[in-house]
Amino acid sequence: MTSESKSPILVVENLRTVFHTPRGDVRAVDGVSFELRPGETLGLVGESGSGKSVLGRTVMGLISNDARTTVTGKVTLGGVDVHGVKRAVRRKLWGTEVAMVFQDPMTSLNPVKRIGTHLTETLRFHLRCTRKEAEERAVELLTQVGIPEPKRRMRQYPHEMSGGMRQRVVIAMALACDPRLLIADEPTTALDVTVQKQILDLLGNLTTERDMATVLVSHDLGAVAGRTDRVQVMYAGRTVEQGRTSEVFAAPTHPYTDALLASIPQIENAPHSLLRAIEGNPPDMANPPGGCRFAPRCGYADTTCTSDLPLLQPLAGPGRSVACHHPLLAGAAPVGSEHTHGR
Ligand code: SF4
């Protein structure tokens, strides 16, 4: 059975996360929808501040309604309305239905607890198993995530391990109770390049072996290329483009996606050539521009762009859509520019 023919594990419908701050309301996530099926990996990409991490945390239910935050829309995880149930019920979903890998393993691990304690505590809390059973399962998990000498490592403290090993421990903790959905929030940011590849390969293999759904949150398009089935590009809290990763990367239609891809250093570039950056900064989310939020940085902007907010519209291709008044076609050029678009 292909993943596309399976029922979705996760359905996100028109999700909005608004933080009420002294400077005004910040719409960190503004009307995002998507579905995810077993065995599928979705890449959530965008610059820092685009709302992707807040989206991941809201999906998991770590951010929910309180005096300073309003969450609207719906997140259905394994048939359960994540924000419609009591916190005690939501807590039971964490670990068993959904788990998260955070970007810095040092902040996910307690420096005064041994690695074995981190794992066995999680297992005993969720699975109500004996200490011995939990220890055996912990050793199994450490082996699965590629940690050598797992029995010896169980007795170590986090500071005795390298960054890559710590991140493997965090992944083992996340997988301890066989979650059906894994959200990996910038899981390789704190690691060097070779370890990044190992961790991303490990996550890919575990997704396939366990038939999990995985959301890979990253600012690094290189990390999601070839490792995700679909990609969702976010800007200022909104989805600006989505589709199959191979199709979006081969022919981006939103100027922001195109600019993100153009800013990836290429091996064939001449030595010392300047890196291409996206001009300007992401908007102040307490006071975003009217119309398209990317307009102040977009070379294709016109008066329609600055007055009307573009909505996601379907394009040719399964699940492909873009939120832009003037989606790019090959050879399109920025408004008022002689420059031929570089694709
Ligand atoms: Fe650029 Fe206009 Fe498209 Fe926004 S709607 S990305 S400003 S062309």
XYZ file of C-alpha atoms and ligand atoms in Angstrom:
351
model
C 0.000 0.000 0.000
C 1.454 3.399 -0.957
C 1.409 6.165 1.639
C -0.989 8.170 -0.561
C -3.683 5.465 -0.274
C -3.512 5.363 3.557
C -5.718 7.438 5.843
C -4.016 10.537 7.228
C -2.535 10.355 10.721
C -2.520 14.127 10.968
C -5.002 16.651 9.591
C -4.325 20.356 10.163
C -7.154 22.682 9.158
C -6.859 26.457 8.949
C -4.610 26.613 12.011
C -3.912 30.013 13.542
C -1.652 30.795 16.498
C -1.851 34.366 17.746
C 0.340 35.674 20.584
C -1.096 38.668 22.427
C 1.933 40.849 23.191
C 2.261 44.372 24.608
C 3.131 45.511 21.047
C -0.012 43.972 19.594
C -1.179 40.621 18.265
C 1.461 38.512 16.544
C -0.027 36.050 14.048
C 2.799 33.555 14.160
C 0.781 30.938 12.264
C -1.928 32.307 10.029
C -4.303 29.847 8.403
C -2.164 26.788 7.662
C -3.644 23.479 6.460
C -2.085 20.148 5.495
C -2.415 16.376 5.912
C 0.152 13.692 6.585
C -0.084 9.929 6.049
C 1.925 7.035 7.524
C 5.348 6.706 5.910
C 5.270 10.275 4.565
C 7.772 13.002 5.360
C 6.817 16.660 5.079
C 9.457 19.397 5.008
C 8.451 22.691 6.608
C 10.906 25.319 5.384
C 11.410 29.045 5.665
C 13.669 31.623 7.282
C 13.855 32.085 11.041
C 10.646 33.734 12.197
C 8.502 32.280 9.389
C 6.344 30.426 11.927
C 7.439 26.863 11.174
C 8.576 25.980 14.710
C 5.473 27.563 16.259
C 3.413 25.534 13.790
C 5.177 22.318 14.879
C 4.604 23.079 18.552
C 0.963 24.041 17.992
C 0.348 20.821 16.048
C 1.766 18.878 18.976
C -0.375 20.821 21.454
C 2.624 22.291 23.302
C 1.196 25.710 22.435
C -2.513 25.989 23.163
C -5.082 28.529 24.279
C -4.226 30.514 27.382
C -4.378 34.136 28.544
C -1.633 35.209 26.112
C -2.221 32.863 23.197
C -5.191 32.111 20.969
C -5.211 28.987 18.839
C -7.999 28.512 16.299
C -8.545 25.958 13.555
C -8.275 22.237 14.105
C -5.516 19.655 14.536
C -6.694 16.038 14.341
C -4.087 13.485 15.349
C -5.029 9.820 15.084
C -8.702 10.862 15.188
C -8.276 13.025 18.333
C -8.907 16.783 18.236
C -5.629 17.877 19.902
C -6.890 21.286 21.039
C -10.410 20.111 21.865
C -9.384 17.684 24.630
C -8.277 18.361 28.200
C -4.566 18.823 28.859
C -4.411 15.485 30.713
C -5.685 13.692 27.582
C -3.267 15.654 25.400
C -0.361 14.618 27.618
C -1.204 10.988 26.933
C -0.807 11.646 23.200
C 2.747 12.900 23.750
C 5.164 10.056 23.318
C 2.628 7.494 22.126
C 0.962 9.339 19.214
C 3.325 12.254 18.607
C 6.859 13.034 19.732
C 9.230 15.885 19.053
C 12.974 16.131 18.503
C 14.222 19.589 19.423
C 17.150 21.372 17.823
C 19.563 21.498 20.736
C 19.982 18.124 22.459
C 21.659 19.769 25.474
C 18.444 21.580 26.353
C 16.371 18.388 25.897
C 18.544 16.352 28.268
C 18.875 16.915 31.993
C 22.625 17.362 32.662
C 22.421 15.679 36.090
C 20.599 12.551 34.910
C 22.208 9.526 33.285
C 21.215 8.626 29.719
C 19.570 5.418 30.969
C 17.388 7.379 33.406
C 16.138 9.671 30.625
C 14.970 6.686 28.612
C 13.623 4.448 31.378
C 11.636 7.297 32.975
C 9.830 7.922 29.687
C 9.170 4.218 29.161
C 7.930 3.574 32.690
C 5.656 6.648 32.647
C 3.966 5.807 29.351
C 4.141 2.029 29.163
C 3.845 1.228 32.887
C 6.553 -1.436 32.539
C 8.982 -2.721 35.184
C 12.444 -1.201 35.647
C 14.070 -4.275 34.099
C 11.774 -4.212 31.042
C 12.391 -0.488 30.635
C 16.174 -0.986 30.785
C 16.066 -3.739 28.162
C 13.925 -1.591 25.870
C 16.250 1.402 26.426
C 19.279 -0.641 25.326
C 17.316 -1.776 22.249
C 16.435 1.822 21.388
C 20.027 3.035 21.754
C 21.120 0.216 19.440
C 18.452 1.189 16.874
C 19.670 4.778 16.721
C 23.246 3.625 16.152
C 24.838 4.192 19.567
C 27.746 1.792 20.111
C 28.146 0.029 23.491
C 24.602 0.942 24.554
C 24.860 -0.696 28.007
C 27.896 1.425 28.898
C 26.277 4.563 27.434
C 23.226 4.032 29.668
C 25.415 4.888 32.678
C 26.880 8.062 31.134
C 25.778 11.665 31.608
C 24.932 13.901 28.594
C 28.185 15.881 28.900
C 30.169 12.669 28.344
C 28.759 12.315 24.815
C 29.363 14.196 21.552
C 26.645 16.438 20.061
C 25.736 13.780 17.475
C 25.439 11.058 20.131
C 23.278 13.308 22.310
C 20.963 13.973 19.372
C 20.722 10.202 18.795
C 19.706 9.813 22.460
C 17.016 12.480 22.002
C 15.732 10.629 18.934
C 15.705 7.360 20.937
C 13.672 9.108 23.671
C 11.223 10.437 21.077
C 10.798 6.950 19.581
C 10.568 5.180 22.941
C 6.794 4.725 22.868
C 6.432 4.118 19.124
C 4.806 7.434 18.151
C 2.902 7.524 14.878
C 4.040 11.085 14.165
C 7.508 12.540 14.728
C 8.124 16.284 14.544
C 11.831 17.039 14.148
C 12.402 20.753 14.747
C 15.740 21.761 13.199
C 17.230 18.478 14.461
C 20.692 19.110 13.008
C 21.272 22.827 13.518
C 23.751 22.366 16.366
C 25.733 19.620 14.582
C 28.595 19.604 12.114
C 27.936 18.713 8.490
C 28.902 15.027 8.508
C 26.906 14.349 11.683
C 23.971 16.297 10.178
C 23.880 13.837 7.299
C 24.029 10.830 9.637
C 21.145 12.151 11.761
C 18.985 13.024 8.739
C 19.662 9.595 7.186
C 18.769 7.962 10.510
C 15.459 9.861 10.689
C 14.662 8.853 7.093
C 15.387 5.179 7.769
C 13.340 5.158 10.986
C 10.386 6.791 9.207
C 10.390 4.015 6.603
C 11.032 1.129 9.021
C 8.341 2.223 11.475
C 5.840 3.538 8.905
C 5.736 6.785 10.888
C 4.803 10.177 9.533
C 7.554 12.751 9.989
C 7.544 16.539 9.854
C 11.046 17.863 9.254
C 11.230 21.544 10.216
C 14.263 23.255 8.741
C 15.591 26.566 7.456
C 18.013 24.518 5.333
C 16.555 23.539 1.972
C 19.490 21.201 1.443
C 18.296 19.199 4.471
C 14.822 18.597 3.053
C 15.877 17.991 -0.574
C 15.744 14.278 -1.303
C 14.612 13.470 2.250
C 10.998 14.617 2.170
C 8.061 13.605 -0.003
C 6.368 16.982 0.169
C 7.480 20.441 1.113
C 5.587 23.379 2.531
C 7.334 26.759 2.252
C 6.345 29.244 4.940
C 6.738 32.995 5.057
C 5.462 35.282 7.805
C 3.205 32.608 9.279
C 1.561 31.587 6.006
C 2.109 28.801 3.512
C 3.304 30.415 0.305
C 3.996 27.278 -1.739
C 3.494 23.549 -1.311
C 3.817 20.420 -3.386
C 5.989 17.387 -4.014
C 9.531 18.259 -2.996
C 11.056 17.212 -6.322
C 8.575 19.347 -8.281
C 8.879 22.434 -6.082
C 12.683 22.288 -6.151
C 12.783 21.693 -9.914
C 10.438 24.577 -10.741
C 9.552 26.911 -7.844
C 6.620 29.171 -8.642
C 6.683 31.523 -5.648
C 9.362 34.248 -5.751
C 10.269 33.499 -2.124
C 10.843 29.791 -2.803
C 12.858 30.746 -5.847
C 14.973 33.185 -3.806
C 15.535 30.595 -1.064
C 16.747 28.054 -3.614
C 18.946 30.622 -5.333
C 20.645 31.411 -2.012
C 21.955 27.831 -1.591
C 25.703 27.852 -2.356
C 26.479 25.764 -5.446
C 29.589 23.626 -5.760
C 30.106 24.856 -9.325
C 30.241 28.516 -8.232
C 33.598 30.180 -8.828
C 35.824 30.418 -5.729
C 35.172 33.561 -3.640
C 32.010 34.397 -5.603
C 29.439 36.285 -3.543
C 26.652 34.280 -1.948
C 23.172 35.334 -3.051
C 21.040 36.607 -0.197
C 17.387 37.662 -0.072
C 17.318 41.440 0.249
C 15.586 42.922 3.302
C 14.267 41.234 6.405
C 11.161 39.232 7.307
C 8.333 41.561 8.413
C 7.564 42.647 11.958
C 4.802 40.170 12.728
C 3.125 42.586 15.149
C 2.700 44.960 12.226
C 2.931 43.035 8.947
C 2.581 44.808 5.589
C -0.847 44.855 3.930
C -1.326 42.670 0.876
C 1.387 40.120 0.193
C 3.769 39.936 3.146
C 6.703 39.250 0.857
C 6.007 42.339 -1.300
C 8.641 44.641 0.312
C 11.335 42.094 -0.661
C 9.907 40.902 -3.960
C 11.243 42.082 -7.297
C 7.947 41.144 -8.982
C 5.639 43.199 -6.717
C 3.039 45.550 -8.226
C 0.099 47.473 -6.793
C -2.104 44.364 -6.622
C 0.546 42.708 -4.470
C 0.676 45.565 -1.967
C -3.107 45.808 -1.641
C -4.452 42.223 -1.835
C -3.350 39.258 0.230
C -2.700 36.351 -2.182
C -4.414 33.091 -1.227
C -3.170 29.573 -1.922
C -4.353 28.511 -5.370
C -3.956 25.050 -6.890
C -1.465 24.542 -9.710
C -0.940 21.630 -12.074
C 0.564 18.688 -10.160
C -0.750 16.695 -7.188
C -1.173 18.840 -4.100
C 0.733 21.688 -5.735
C -0.363 25.208 -4.815
C 1.057 28.717 -4.528
C -0.005 31.968 -2.874
C 1.148 34.607 -5.343
C -0.606 37.016 -7.712
C 2.097 36.455 -10.326
C 3.442 32.912 -9.991
C 6.748 32.469 -11.757
C 7.016 30.940 -15.155
C 10.372 30.076 -16.677
C 12.032 33.245 -17.893
C 9.824 35.652 -15.910
C 11.590 38.860 -14.928
C 11.074 41.149 -11.924
C 8.823 44.178 -12.478
C 10.813 47.108 -13.929
C 13.893 44.945 -14.427
C 15.865 43.900 -17.456
C 17.026 40.888 -15.462
C 15.888 37.538 -16.826
C 14.747 35.254 -14.106
C 17.507 32.767 -13.458
C 15.828 29.412 -13.983
Fe 5.837 38.901 -5.163
Fe 3.379 39.807 -5.675
Fe 3.837 37.202 -5.625
Fe 3.884 38.582 -3.367
S 2.104 38.271 -4.683
S 5.342 37.057 -3.995
S 4.763 40.501 -4.051
S 4.685 38.680 -7.077
